[in-house]
mmCIF file of C-alpha atoms in Angstrom:
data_model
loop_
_atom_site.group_PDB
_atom_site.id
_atom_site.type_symbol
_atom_site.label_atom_id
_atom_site.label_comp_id
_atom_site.label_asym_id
_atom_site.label_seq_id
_atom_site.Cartn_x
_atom_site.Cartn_y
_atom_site.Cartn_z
ATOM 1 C CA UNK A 1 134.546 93.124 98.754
ATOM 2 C CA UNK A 2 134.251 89.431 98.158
ATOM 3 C CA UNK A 3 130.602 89.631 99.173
ATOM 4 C CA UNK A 4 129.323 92.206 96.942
ATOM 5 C CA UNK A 5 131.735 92.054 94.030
ATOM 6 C CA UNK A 6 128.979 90.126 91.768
ATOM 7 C CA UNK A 7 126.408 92.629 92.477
ATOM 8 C CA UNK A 8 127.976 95.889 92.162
ATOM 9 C CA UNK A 9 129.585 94.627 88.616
ATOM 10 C CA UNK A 10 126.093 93.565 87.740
ATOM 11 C CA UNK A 11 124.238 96.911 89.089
ATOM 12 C CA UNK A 12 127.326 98.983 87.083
ATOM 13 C CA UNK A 13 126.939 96.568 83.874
ATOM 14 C CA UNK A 14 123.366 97.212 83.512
ATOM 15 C CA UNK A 15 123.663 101.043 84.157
ATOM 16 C CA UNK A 16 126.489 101.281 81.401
ATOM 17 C CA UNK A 17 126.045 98.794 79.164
ATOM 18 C CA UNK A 18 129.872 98.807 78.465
ATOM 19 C CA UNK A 19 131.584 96.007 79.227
ATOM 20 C CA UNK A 20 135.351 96.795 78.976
ATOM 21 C CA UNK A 21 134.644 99.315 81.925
ATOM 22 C CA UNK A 22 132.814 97.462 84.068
ATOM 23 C CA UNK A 23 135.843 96.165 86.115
ATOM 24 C CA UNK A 24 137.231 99.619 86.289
ATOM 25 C CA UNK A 25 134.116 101.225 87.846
ATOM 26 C CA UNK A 26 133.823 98.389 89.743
ATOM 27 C CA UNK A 27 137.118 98.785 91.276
ATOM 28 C CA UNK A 28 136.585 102.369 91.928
ATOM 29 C CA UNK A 29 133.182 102.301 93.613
ATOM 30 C CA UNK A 30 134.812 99.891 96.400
ATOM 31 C CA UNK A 31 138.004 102.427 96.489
ATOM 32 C CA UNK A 32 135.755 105.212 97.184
ATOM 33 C CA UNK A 33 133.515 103.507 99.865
ATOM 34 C CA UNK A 34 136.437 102.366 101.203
ATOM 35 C CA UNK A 35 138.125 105.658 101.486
ATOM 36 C CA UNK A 36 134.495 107.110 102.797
ATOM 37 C CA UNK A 37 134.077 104.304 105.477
ATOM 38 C CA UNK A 38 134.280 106.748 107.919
ATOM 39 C CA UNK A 39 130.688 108.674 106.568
ATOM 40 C CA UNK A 40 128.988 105.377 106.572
ATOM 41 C CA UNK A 41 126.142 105.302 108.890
ATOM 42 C CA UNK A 42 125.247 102.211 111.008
ATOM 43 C CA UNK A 43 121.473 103.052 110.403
ATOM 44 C CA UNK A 44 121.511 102.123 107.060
ATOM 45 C CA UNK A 45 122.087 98.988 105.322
ATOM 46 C CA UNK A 46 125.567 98.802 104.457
ATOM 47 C CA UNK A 47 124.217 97.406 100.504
ATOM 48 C CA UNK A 48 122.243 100.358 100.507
ATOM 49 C CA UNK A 49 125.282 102.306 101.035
ATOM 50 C CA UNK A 50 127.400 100.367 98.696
ATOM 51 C CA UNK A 51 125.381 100.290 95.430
ATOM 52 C CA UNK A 52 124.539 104.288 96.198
ATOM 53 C CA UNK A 53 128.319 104.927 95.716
ATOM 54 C CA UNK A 54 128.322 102.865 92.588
ATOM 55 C CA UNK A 55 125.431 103.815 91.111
ATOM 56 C CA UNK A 56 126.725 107.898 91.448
ATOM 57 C CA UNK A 57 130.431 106.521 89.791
ATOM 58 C CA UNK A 58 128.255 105.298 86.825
ATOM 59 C CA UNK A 59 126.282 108.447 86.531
ATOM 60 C CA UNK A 60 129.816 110.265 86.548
ATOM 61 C CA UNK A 61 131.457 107.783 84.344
ATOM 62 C CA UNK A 62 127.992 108.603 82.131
ATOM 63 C CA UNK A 63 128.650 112.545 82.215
ATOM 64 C CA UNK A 64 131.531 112.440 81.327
ATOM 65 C CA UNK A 65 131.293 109.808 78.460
ATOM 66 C CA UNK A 66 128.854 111.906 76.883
ATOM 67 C CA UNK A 67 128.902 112.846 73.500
ATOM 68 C CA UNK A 68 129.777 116.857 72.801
ATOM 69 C CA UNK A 69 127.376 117.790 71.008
ATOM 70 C CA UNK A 70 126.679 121.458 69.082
ATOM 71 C CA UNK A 71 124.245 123.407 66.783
ATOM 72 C CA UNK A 72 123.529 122.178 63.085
ATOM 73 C CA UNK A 73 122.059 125.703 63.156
ATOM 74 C CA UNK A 74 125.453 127.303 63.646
ATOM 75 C CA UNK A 75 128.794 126.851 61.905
ATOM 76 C CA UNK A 76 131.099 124.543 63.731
ATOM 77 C CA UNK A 77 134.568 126.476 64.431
ATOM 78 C CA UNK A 78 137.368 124.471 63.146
ATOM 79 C CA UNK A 79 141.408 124.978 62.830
ATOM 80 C CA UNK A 80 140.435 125.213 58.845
ATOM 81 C CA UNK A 81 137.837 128.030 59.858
ATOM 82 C CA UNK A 82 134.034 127.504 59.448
ATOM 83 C CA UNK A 83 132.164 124.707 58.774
ATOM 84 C CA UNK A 84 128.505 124.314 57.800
ATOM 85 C CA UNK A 85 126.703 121.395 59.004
ATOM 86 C CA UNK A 86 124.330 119.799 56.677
ATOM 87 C CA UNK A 87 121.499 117.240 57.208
ATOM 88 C CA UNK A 88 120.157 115.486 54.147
ATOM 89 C CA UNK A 89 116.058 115.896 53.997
ATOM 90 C CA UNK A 90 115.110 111.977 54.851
ATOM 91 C CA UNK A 91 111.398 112.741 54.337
ATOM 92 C CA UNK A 92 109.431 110.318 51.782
ATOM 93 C CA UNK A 93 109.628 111.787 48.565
ATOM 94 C CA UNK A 94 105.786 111.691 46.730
ATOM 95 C CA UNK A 95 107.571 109.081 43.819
ATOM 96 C CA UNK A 96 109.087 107.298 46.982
ATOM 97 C CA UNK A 97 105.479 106.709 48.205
ATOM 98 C CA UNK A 98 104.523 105.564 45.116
ATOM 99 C CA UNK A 99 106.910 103.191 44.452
ATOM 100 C CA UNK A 100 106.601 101.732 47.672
ATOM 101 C CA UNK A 101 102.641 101.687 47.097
ATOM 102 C CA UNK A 102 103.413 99.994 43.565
ATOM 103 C CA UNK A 103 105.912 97.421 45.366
ATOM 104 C CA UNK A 104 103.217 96.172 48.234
ATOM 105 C CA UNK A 105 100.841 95.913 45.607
ATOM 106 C CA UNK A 106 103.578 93.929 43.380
ATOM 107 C CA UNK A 107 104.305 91.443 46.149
ATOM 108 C CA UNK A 108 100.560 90.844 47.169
ATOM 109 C CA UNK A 109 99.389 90.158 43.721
ATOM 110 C CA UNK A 110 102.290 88.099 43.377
ATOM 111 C CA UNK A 111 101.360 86.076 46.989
ATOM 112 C CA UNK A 112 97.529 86.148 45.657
ATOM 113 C CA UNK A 113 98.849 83.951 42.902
ATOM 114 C CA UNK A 114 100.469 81.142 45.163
ATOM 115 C CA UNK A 115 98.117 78.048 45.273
ATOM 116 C CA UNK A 116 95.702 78.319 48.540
ATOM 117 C CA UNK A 117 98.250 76.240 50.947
ATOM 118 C CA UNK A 118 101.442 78.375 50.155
ATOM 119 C CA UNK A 119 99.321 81.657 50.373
ATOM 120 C CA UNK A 120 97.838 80.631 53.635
ATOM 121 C CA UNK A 121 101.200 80.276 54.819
ATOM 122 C CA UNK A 122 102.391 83.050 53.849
ATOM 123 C CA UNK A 123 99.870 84.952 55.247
ATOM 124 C CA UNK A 124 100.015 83.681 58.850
ATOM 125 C CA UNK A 125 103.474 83.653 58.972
ATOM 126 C CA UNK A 126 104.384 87.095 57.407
ATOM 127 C CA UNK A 127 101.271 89.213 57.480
ATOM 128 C CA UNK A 128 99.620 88.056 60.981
ATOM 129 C CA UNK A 129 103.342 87.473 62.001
ATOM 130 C CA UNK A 130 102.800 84.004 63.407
ATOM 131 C CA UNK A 131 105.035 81.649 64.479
ATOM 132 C CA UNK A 132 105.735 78.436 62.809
ATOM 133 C CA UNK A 133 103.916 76.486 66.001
ATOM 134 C CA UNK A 134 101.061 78.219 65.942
ATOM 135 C CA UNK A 135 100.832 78.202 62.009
ATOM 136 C CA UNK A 136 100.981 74.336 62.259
ATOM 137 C CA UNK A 137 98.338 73.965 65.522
ATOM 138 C CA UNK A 138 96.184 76.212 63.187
ATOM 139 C CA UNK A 139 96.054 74.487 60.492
ATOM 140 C CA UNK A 140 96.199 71.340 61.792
ATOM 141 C CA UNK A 141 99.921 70.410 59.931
ATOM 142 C CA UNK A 142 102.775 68.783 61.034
ATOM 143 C CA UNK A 143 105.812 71.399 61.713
ATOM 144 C CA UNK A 144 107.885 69.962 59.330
ATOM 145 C CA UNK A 145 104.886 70.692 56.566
ATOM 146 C CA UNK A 146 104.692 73.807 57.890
ATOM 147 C CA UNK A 147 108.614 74.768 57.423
ATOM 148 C CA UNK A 148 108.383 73.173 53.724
ATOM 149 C CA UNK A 149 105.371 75.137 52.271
ATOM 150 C CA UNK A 150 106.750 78.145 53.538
ATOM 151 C CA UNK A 151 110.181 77.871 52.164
ATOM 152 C CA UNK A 152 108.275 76.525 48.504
ATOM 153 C CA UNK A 153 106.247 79.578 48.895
ATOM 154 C CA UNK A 154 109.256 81.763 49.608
ATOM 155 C CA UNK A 155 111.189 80.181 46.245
ATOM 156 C CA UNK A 156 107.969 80.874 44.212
ATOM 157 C CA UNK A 157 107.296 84.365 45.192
ATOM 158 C CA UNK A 158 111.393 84.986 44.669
ATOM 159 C CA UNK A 159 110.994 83.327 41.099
ATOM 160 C CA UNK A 160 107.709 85.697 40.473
ATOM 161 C CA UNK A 161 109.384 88.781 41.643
ATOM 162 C CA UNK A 162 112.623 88.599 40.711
ATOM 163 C CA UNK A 163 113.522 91.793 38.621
ATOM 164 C CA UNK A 164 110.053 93.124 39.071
ATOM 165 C CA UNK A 165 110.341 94.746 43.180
ATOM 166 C CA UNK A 166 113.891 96.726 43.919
ATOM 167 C CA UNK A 167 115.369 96.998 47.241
ATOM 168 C CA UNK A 168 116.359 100.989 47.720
#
């Protein structure tokens, strides 16, 4: 048990993802090889074996973990009788579009108007998603330059938008 311990509770963390459990399962996939020591075949690699027994007490632990699920077609039987199950339509609205088209435009026009080295920021670091680094090899600047122009350009473009782009 001492030897294999660290891997079966690693093997049974990664396949659950749970950690309050993971000592549990642990516990029970050496109680069950234990108690099926007597199957084990001398062929095999006794690992092998071992994480096969664990790996199946996840899958179970999985199964049965499982969320119930039912129909949103149906109604749902309750003590209180019937109940309808409804699902709000999350599809873009046409005036949804368009305020979102009318918000990217905002914002650009509003980075278009920074002066040429808070734009180019900008730019690299939120539209070509760039990384400080390579913002500051690029354009030749130490980091610390880098950093400053984009948190100026971030004040300016809060100061130009502020009250004209709404978060939902």
């Amino acid at each position: 048990m001492k030897k294999y311990q660290g891997a079966i509770s690693h093997l049974i963390a990664r396949m659950i993802g749970y950690q309050p459990d993971v000592e549990d399962l642990t516990q029970e996939a050496f109680i069950k090889a234990f108690q099926s020591l007597a199957s084990f075949n001398n062929e095999f690699a006794f690992s092998t074996w071992l994480y096969k027994i664990a790996s199946n007490n996840c899958i179970d632990y999985l199964r049965k973990r499982r969320l119930k699920t039912f129909s949103i077609d149906k109604p749902i039987l309750t003590a209180d009788g019937e109940q309808h199950f409804d699902i709000p339509d999350g599809s873009q609205l046409p005036d949804k579009v368009l305020l979102q088209s009318q918000q990217t435009t905002t914002i650009q026009q509003a980075i278009d108007a920074l002066p040429d080295k808070y734009k180019l920021v900008i730019e690299l670091r939120h539209q070509k998603e760039k990384s400080y680094e390579d913002i500051a090899e690029e354009l030749d600047l130490p980091l610390g330059t880098v950093k400053a122009h984009i948190f100026r350009a971030r004040e300016l473009l809060y100061k130009q938008l502020r009250g004209k782009v709404g978060s939902d």
